[in-house]
PDB file of C-alpha atoms and ligand atoms in Angstrom:
ATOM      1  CA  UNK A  11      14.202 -40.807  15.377  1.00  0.00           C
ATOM      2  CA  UNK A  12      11.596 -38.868  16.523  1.00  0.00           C
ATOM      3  CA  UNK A  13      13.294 -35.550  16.471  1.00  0.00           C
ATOM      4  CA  UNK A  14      14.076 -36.618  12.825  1.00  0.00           C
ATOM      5  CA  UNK A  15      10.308 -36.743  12.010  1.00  0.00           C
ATOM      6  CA  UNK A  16       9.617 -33.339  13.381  1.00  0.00           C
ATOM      7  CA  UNK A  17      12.191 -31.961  11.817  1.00  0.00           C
ATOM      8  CA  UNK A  18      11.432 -32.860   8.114  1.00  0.00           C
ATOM      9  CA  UNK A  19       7.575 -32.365   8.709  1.00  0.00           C
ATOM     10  CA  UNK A  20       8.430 -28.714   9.374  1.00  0.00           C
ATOM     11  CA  UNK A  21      11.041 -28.616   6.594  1.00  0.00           C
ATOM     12  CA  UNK A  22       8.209 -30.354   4.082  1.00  0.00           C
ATOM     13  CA  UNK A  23       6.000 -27.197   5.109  1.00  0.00           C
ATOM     14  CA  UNK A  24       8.637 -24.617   4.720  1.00  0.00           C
ATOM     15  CA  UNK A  25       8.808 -25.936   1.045  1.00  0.00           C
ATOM     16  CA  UNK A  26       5.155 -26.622   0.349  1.00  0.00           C
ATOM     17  CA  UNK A  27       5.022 -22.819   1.489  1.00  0.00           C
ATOM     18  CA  UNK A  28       7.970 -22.121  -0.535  1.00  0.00           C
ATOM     19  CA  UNK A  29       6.303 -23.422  -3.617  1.00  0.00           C
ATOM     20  CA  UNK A  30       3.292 -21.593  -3.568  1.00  0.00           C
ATOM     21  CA  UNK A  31       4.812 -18.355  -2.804  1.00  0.00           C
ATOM     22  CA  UNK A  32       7.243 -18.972  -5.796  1.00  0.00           C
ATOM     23  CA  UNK A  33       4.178 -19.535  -7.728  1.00  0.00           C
ATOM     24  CA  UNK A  34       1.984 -16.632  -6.901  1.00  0.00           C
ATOM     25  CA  UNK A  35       5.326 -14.547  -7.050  1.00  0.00           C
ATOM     26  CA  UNK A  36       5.862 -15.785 -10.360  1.00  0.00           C
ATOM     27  CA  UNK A  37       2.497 -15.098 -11.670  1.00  0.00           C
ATOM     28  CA  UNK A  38       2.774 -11.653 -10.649  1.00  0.00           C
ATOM     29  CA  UNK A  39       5.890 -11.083 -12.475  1.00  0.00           C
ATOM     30  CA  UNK A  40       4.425 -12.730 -15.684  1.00  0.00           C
ATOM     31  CA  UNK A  41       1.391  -9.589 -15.123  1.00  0.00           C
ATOM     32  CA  UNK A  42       3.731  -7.017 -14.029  1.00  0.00           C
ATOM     33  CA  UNK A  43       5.581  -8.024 -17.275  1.00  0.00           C
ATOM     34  CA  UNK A  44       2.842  -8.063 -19.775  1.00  0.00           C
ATOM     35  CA  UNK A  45       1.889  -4.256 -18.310  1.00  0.00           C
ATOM     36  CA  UNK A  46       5.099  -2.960 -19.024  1.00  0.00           C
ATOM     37  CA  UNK A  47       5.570  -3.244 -15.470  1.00  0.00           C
ATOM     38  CA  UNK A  48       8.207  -4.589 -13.476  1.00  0.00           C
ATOM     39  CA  UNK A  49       7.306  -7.426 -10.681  1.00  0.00           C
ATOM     40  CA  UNK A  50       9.495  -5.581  -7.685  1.00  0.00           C
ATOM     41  CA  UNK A  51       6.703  -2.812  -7.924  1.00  0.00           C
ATOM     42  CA  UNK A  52       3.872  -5.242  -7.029  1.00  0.00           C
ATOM     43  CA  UNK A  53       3.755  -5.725  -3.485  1.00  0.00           C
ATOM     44  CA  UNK A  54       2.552  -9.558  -2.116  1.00  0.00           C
ATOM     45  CA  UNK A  55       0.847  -9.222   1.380  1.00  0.00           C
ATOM     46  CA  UNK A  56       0.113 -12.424   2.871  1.00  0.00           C
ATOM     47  CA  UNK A  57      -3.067 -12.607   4.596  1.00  0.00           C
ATOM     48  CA  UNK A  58      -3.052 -14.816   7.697  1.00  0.00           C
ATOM     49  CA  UNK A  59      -6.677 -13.749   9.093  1.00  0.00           C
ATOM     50  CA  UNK A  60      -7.804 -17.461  10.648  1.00  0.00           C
ATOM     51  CA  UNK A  61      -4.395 -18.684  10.156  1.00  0.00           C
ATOM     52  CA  UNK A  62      -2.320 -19.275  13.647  1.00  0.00           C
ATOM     53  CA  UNK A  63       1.665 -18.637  14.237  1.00  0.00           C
ATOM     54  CA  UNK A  64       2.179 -22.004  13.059  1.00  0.00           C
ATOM     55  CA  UNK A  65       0.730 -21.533   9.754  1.00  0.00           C
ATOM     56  CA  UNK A  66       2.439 -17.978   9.470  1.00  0.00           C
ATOM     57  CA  UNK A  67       5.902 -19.233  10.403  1.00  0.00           C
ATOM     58  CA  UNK A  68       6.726 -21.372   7.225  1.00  0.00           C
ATOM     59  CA  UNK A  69       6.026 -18.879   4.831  1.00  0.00           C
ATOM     60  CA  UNK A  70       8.393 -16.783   6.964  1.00  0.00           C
ATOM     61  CA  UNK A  71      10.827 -19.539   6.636  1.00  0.00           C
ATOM     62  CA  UNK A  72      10.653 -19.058   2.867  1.00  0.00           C
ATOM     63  CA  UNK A  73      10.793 -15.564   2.938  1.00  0.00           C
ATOM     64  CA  UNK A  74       7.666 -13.926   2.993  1.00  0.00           C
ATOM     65  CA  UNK A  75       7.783 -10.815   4.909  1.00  0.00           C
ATOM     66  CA  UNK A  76       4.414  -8.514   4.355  1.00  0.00           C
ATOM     67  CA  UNK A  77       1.571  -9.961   6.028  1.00  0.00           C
ATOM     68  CA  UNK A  78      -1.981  -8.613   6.597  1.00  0.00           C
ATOM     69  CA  UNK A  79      -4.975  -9.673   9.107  1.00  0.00           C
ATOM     70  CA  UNK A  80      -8.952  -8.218   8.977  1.00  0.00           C
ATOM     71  CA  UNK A  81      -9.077  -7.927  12.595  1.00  0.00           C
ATOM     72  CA  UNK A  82      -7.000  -6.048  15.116  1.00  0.00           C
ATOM     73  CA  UNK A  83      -7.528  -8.593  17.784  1.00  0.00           C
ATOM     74  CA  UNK A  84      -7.184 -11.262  16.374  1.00  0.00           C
ATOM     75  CA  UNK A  85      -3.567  -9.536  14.865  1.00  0.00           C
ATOM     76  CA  UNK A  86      -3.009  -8.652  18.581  1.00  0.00           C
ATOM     77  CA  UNK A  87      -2.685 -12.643  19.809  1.00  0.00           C
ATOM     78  CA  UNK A  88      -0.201 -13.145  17.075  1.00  0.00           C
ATOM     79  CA  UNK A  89       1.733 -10.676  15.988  1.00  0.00           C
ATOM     80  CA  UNK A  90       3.953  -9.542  18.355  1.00  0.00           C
ATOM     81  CA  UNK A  91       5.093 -12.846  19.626  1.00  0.00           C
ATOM     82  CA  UNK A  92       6.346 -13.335  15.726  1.00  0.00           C
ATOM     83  CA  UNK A  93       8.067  -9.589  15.750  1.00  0.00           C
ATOM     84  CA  UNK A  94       9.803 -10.341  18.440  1.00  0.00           C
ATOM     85  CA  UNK A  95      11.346 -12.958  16.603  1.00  0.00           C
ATOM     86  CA  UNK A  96      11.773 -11.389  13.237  1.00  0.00           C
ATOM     87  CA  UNK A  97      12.197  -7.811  13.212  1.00  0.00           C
ATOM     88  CA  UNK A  98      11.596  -6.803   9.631  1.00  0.00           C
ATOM     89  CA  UNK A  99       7.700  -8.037   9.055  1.00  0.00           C
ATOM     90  CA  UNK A 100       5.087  -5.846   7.840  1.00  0.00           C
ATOM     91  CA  UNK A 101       2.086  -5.428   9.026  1.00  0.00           C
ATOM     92  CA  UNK A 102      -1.209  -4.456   6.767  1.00  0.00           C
ATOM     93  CA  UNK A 103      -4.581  -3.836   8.534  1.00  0.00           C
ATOM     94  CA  UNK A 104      -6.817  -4.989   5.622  1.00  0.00           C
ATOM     95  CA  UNK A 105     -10.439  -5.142   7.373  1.00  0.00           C
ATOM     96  CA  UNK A 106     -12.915  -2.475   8.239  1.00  0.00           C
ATOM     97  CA  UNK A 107     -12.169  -0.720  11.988  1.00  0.00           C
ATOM     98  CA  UNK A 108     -13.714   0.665  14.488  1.00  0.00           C
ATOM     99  CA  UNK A 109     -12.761   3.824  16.082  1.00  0.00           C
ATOM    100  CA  UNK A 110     -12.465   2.458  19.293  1.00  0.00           C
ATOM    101  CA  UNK A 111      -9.547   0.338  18.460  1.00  0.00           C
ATOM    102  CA  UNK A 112      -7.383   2.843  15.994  1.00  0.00           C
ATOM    103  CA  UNK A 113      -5.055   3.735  18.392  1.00  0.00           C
ATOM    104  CA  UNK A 114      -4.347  -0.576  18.870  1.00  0.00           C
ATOM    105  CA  UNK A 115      -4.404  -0.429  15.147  1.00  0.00           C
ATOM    106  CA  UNK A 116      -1.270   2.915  15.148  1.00  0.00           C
ATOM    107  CA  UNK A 117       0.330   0.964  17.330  1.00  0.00           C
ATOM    108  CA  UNK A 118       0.486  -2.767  16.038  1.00  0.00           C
ATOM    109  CA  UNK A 119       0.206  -1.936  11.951  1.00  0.00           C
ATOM    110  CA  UNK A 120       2.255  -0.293   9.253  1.00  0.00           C
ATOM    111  CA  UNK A 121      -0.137   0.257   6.705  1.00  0.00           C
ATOM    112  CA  UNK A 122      -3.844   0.948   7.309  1.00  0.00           C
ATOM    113  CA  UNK A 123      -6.254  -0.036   4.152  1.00  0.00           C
ATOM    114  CA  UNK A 124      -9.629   0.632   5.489  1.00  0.00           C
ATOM    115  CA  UNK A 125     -10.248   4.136   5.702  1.00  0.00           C
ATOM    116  CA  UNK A 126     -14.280   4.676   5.434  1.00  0.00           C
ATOM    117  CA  UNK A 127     -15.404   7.968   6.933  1.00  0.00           C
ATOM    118  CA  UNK A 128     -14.119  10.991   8.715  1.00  0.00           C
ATOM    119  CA  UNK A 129     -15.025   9.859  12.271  1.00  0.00           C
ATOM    120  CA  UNK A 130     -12.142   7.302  11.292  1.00  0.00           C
ATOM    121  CA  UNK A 131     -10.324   9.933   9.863  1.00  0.00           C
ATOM    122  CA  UNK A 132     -10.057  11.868  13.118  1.00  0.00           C
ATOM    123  CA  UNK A 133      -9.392   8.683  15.590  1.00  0.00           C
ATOM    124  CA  UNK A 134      -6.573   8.079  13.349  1.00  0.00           C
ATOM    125  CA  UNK A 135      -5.338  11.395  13.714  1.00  0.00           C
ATOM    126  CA  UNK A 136      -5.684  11.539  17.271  1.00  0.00           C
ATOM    127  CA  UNK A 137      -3.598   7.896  17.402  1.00  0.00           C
ATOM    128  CA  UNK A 138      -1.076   9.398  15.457  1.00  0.00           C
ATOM    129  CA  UNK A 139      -0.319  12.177  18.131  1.00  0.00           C
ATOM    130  CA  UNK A 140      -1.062  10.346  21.091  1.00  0.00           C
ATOM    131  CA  UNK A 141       1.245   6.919  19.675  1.00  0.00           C
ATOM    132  CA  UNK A 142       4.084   8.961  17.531  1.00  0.00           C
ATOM    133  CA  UNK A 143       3.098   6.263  14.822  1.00  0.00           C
ATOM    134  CA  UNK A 144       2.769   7.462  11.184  1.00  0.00           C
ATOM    135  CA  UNK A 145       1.413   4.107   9.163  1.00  0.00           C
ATOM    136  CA  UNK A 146       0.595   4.566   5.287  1.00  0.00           C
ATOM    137  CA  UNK A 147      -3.068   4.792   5.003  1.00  0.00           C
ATOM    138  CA  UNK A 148      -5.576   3.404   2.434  1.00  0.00           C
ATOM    139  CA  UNK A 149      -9.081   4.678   1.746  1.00  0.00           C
ATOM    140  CA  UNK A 150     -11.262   1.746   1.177  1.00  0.00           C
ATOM    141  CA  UNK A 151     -13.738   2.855  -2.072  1.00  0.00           C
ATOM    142  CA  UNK A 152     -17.237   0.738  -2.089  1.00  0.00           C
ATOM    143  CA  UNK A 153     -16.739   0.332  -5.982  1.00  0.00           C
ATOM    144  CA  UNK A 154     -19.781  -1.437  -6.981  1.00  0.00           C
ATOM    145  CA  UNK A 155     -21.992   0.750  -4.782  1.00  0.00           C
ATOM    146  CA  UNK A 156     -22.539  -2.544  -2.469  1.00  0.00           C
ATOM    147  CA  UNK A 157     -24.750  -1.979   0.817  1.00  0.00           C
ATOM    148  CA  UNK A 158     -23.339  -4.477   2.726  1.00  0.00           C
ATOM    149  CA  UNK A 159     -19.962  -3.795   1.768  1.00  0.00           C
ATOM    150  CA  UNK A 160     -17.084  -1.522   3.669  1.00  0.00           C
ATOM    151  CA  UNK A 161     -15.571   1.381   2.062  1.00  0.00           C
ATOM    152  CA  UNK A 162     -16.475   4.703   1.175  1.00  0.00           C
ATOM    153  CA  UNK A 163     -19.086   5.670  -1.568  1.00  0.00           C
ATOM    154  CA  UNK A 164     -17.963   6.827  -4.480  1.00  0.00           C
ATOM    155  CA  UNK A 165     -19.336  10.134  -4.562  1.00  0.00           C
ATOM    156  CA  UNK A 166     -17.763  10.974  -0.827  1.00  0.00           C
ATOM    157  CA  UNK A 167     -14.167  10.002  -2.009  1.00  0.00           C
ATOM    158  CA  UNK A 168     -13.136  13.761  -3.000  1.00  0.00           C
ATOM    159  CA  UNK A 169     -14.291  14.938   0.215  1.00  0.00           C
ATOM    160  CA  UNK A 170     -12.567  12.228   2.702  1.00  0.00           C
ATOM    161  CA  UNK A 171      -9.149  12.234   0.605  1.00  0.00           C
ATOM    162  CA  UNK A 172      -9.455  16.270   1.501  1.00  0.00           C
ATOM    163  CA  UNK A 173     -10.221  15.457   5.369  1.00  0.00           C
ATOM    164  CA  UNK A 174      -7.187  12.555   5.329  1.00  0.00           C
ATOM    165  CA  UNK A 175      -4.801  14.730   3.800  1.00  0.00           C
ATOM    166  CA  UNK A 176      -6.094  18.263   6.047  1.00  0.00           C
ATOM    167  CA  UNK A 177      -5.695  15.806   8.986  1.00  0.00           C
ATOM    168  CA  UNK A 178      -2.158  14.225   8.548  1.00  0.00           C
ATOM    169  CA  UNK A 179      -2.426  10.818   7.273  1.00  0.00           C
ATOM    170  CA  UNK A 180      -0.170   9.229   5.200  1.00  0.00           C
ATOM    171  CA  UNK A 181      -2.090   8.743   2.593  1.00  0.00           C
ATOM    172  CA  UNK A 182      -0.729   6.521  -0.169  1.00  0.00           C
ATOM    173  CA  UNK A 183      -3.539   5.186  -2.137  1.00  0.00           C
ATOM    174  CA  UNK A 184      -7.374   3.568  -2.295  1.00  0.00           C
ATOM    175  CA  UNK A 185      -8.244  -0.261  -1.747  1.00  0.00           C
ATOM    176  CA  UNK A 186     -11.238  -1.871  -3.163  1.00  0.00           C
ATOM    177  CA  UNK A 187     -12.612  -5.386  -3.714  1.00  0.00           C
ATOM    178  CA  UNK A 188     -14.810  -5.571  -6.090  1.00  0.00           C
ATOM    179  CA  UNK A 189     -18.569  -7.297  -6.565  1.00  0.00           C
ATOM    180  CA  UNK A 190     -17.963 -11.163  -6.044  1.00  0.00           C
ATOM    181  CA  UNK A 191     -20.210 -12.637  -8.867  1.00  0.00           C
ATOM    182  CA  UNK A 192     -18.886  -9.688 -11.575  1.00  0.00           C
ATOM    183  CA  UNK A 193     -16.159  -9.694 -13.660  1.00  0.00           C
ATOM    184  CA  UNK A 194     -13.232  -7.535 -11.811  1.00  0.00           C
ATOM    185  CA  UNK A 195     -11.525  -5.658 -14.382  1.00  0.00           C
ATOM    186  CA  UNK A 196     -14.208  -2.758 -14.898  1.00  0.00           C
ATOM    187  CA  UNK A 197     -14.041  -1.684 -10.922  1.00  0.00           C
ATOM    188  CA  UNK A 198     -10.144  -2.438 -10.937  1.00  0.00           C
ATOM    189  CA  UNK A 199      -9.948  -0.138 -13.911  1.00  0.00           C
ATOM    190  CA  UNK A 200     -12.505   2.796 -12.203  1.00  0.00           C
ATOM    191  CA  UNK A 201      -9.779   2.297  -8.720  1.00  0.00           C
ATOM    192  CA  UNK A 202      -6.807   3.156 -10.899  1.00  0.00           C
ATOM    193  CA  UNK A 203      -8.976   6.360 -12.407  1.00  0.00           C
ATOM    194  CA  UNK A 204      -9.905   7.411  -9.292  1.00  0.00           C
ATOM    195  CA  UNK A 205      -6.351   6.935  -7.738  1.00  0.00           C
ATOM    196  CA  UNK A 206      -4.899   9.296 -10.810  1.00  0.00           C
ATOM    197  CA  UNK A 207      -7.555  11.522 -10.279  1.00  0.00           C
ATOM    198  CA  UNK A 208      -6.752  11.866  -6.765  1.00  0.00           C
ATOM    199  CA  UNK A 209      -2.797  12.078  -7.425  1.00  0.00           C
ATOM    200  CA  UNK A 210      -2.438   8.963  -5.596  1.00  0.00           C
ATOM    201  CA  UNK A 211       0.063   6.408  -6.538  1.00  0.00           C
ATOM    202  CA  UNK A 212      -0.718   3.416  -4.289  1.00  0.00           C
ATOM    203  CA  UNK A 213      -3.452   0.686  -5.403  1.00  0.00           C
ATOM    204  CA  UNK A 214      -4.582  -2.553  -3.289  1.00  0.00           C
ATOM    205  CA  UNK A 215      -6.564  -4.172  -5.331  1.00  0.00           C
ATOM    206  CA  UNK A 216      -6.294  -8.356  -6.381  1.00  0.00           C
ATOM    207  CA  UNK A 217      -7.362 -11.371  -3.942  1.00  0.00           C
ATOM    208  CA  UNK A 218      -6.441 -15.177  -4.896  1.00  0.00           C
ATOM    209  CA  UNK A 219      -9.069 -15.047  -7.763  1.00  0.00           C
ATOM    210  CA  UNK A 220      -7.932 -12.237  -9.573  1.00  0.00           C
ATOM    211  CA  UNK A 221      -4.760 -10.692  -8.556  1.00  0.00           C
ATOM    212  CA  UNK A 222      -3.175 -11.430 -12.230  1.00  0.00           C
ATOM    213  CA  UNK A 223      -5.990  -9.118 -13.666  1.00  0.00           C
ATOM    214  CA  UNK A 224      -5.598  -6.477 -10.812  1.00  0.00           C
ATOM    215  CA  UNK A 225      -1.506  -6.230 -11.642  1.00  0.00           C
ATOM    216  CA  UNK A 226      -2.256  -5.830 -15.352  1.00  0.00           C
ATOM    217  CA  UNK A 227      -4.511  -2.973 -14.059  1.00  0.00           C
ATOM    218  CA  UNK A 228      -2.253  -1.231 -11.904  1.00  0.00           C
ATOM    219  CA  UNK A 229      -2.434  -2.871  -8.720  1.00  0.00           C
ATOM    220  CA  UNK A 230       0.732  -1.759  -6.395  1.00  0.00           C
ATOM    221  CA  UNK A 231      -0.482  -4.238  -3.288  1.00  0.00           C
ATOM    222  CA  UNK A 232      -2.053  -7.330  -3.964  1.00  0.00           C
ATOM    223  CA  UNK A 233      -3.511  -9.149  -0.735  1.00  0.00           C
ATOM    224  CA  UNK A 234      -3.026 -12.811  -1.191  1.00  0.00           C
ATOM    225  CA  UNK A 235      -4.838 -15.489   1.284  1.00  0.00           C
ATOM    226  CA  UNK A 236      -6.307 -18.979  -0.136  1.00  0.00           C
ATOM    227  CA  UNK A 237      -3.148 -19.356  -2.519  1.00  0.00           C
ATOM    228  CA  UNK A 238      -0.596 -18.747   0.168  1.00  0.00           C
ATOM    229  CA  UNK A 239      -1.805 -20.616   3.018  1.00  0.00           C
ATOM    230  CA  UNK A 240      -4.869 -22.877   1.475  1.00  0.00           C
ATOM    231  CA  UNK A 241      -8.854 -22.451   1.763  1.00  0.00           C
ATOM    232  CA  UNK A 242      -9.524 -21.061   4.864  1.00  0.00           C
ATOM    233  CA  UNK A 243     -11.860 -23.384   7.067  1.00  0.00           C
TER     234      UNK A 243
HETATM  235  C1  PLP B 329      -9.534 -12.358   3.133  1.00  0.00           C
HETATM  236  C2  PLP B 329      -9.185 -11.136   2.394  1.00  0.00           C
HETATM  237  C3  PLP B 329      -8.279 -11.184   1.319  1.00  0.00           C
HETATM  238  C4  PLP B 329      -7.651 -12.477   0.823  1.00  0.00           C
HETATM  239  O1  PLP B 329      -8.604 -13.295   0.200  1.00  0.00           O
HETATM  240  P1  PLP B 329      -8.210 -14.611  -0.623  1.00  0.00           P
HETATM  241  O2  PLP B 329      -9.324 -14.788  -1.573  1.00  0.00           O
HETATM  242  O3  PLP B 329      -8.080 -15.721   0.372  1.00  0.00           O
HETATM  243  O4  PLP B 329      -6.925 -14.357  -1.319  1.00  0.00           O
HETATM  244  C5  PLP B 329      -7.972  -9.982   0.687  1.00  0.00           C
HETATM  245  N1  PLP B 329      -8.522  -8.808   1.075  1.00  0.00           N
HETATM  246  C6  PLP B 329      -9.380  -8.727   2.096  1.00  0.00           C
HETATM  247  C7  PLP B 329      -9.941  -7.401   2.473  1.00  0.00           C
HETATM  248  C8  PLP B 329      -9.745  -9.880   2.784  1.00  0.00           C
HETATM  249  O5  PLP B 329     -10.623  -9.796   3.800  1.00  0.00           O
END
C-alpha cells in the first residue's frame, strides 16, 4: 500500500513535468513556426539553479535532456551523481564565472554562456589544454548598457570575439538578457545583429517571460526555469 503511494506520487510528477515541458515545447514550435523557422532548431535548456536532484529527475523522466545551472558549485553537488545515471545530459553554464573555477567549469559543462572579458578568455584557454575539454562557448553582451549586470559592453564585443577566436574557443554565439522592466524585442533584435555581424550563428536569448518573442527573433537556445520547474523560492 505504501509502496503504491510512492509510486504514483512520483509518476503524478513525471507527468505534471511532462505537461509543462509539452507546453513550453509547444509554444516554441508555434514561434519557430510563425518565423519561418522550424522548432528542432530552437534548443530548450532547463535551468535547475535552486532546484535539487529530485526536482531535476522528473523532467528527465519525461525527456528533458539539456539542463543549465548559474553556479559551478552548486552544479558540482548535483550533476554528476545524475550523469552517472544518464549518460546523454547536457550541461549549460549560464551564470557569470570566475577565473578561479574555469577549469571546474571545462571539466563539468558542455557549453559555456558567460564569456565577459579576456582574463576569462585566457583561463578558459588554459582549461582547455590542461583538461582536453573543448565546450561551445558564449559571449555574454551587457545589451542595455546595465552596471550591475554581467556581460561584456557593447563597444568591447569586436575585440573579445577576436581574443576568443585567436585563443581557441569554440565559439558559437552571444547570450544576453535583456533590461527587466523594458520591452525585450529591441535588445533581442540588436543580439541577432550583432551575432550576423560577428558571423556567429548561435543565439541564447528568451527566459520564462519572453522566450516566444526571443524565437521569433532568432533565438537558437532558449534557457527556461520558472515554467519548467515552478517559481523558484
Ligand atoms: C535563472 C536564469 C534563467 C531562467 O529564468 P526563468 O525566468 O526562471 O525562466 C535564464 N537565464 C539566466 C542567465 C538565469 O540566471
Amino acid at each position: 500500500m505504501a509502496l503504491g503511494h510512492l509510486n504514483s506520487y512520483s509518476d503524478r510528477m513525471t507527468d505534471d513535468a511532462k505537461a509543462r515541458l509539452d507546453k513550453v515545447s509547444a509554444n516554441i514550435e508555434r514561434a519557430a513556426r510563425l518565423a519561418g523557422r522550424r522548432g528542432e532548431d530552437v534548443r530548450l535548456i532547463a535551468i535547475a539553479k535552486t532546484h535539487d536532484a529530485a526536482a531535476i529527475r522528473p523532467l528527465i523522466d519525461a525527456g528533458q535532456r539539456r539542463f543549465g545551472e548559474n553556479r559551478v558549485q552548486e552544479a558540482q553537488g548535483k550533476w554528476p551523481g545524475l550523469r552517472a545515471e544518464f549518460h546523454d545530459l547536457e550541461l549549460h553554464l549560464v551564470g557569470q564565472l570566475q577565473s578561479n573555477k574555469a577549469e571546474d567549469a571545462v571539466a563539468l559543462f558542455d557549453v559555456i554562456h558567460s564569456i565577459d572579458r579576456p582574463s576569462l578568455v585566457s583561463a578558459l584557454a588554459k582549461a582547455q589544454q590542461k583538461t582536453g575539454r573543448h565546450p561551445a562557448c558564449f559571449i555574454q553582451v551587457n545589451i542595455g548598457d546595465e552596471p550591475q549586470k554581467g556581460g561584456c559592453r557593447i563597444g568591447d564585443l569586436p575585440g573579445l570575439v577576436a581574443e576568443a577566436r585567436a585563443a581557441g574557443l569554440d565559439l558559437t554565439g552571444l547570450m544576453a538578457v535583456p533590461p527587466a522592466d523594458l520591452e525585450a524585442a529591441p535588445y533581442f533584435a540588436l543580439l541577432a545583429k550583432l551575432a550576423r555581424d560577428h558571423g556567429l550563428d548561435g543565439l541564447s536569448m528568451g527566459m520564462t517571460g519572453d522566450y516566444e518573442t526571443a524565437v521569433l527573433l532568432g533565438a537558437t537556445h532558449v534557457r527556461i526555469g520558472s515554467a519548467l520547474f515552478g517559481t523558484r523560492a
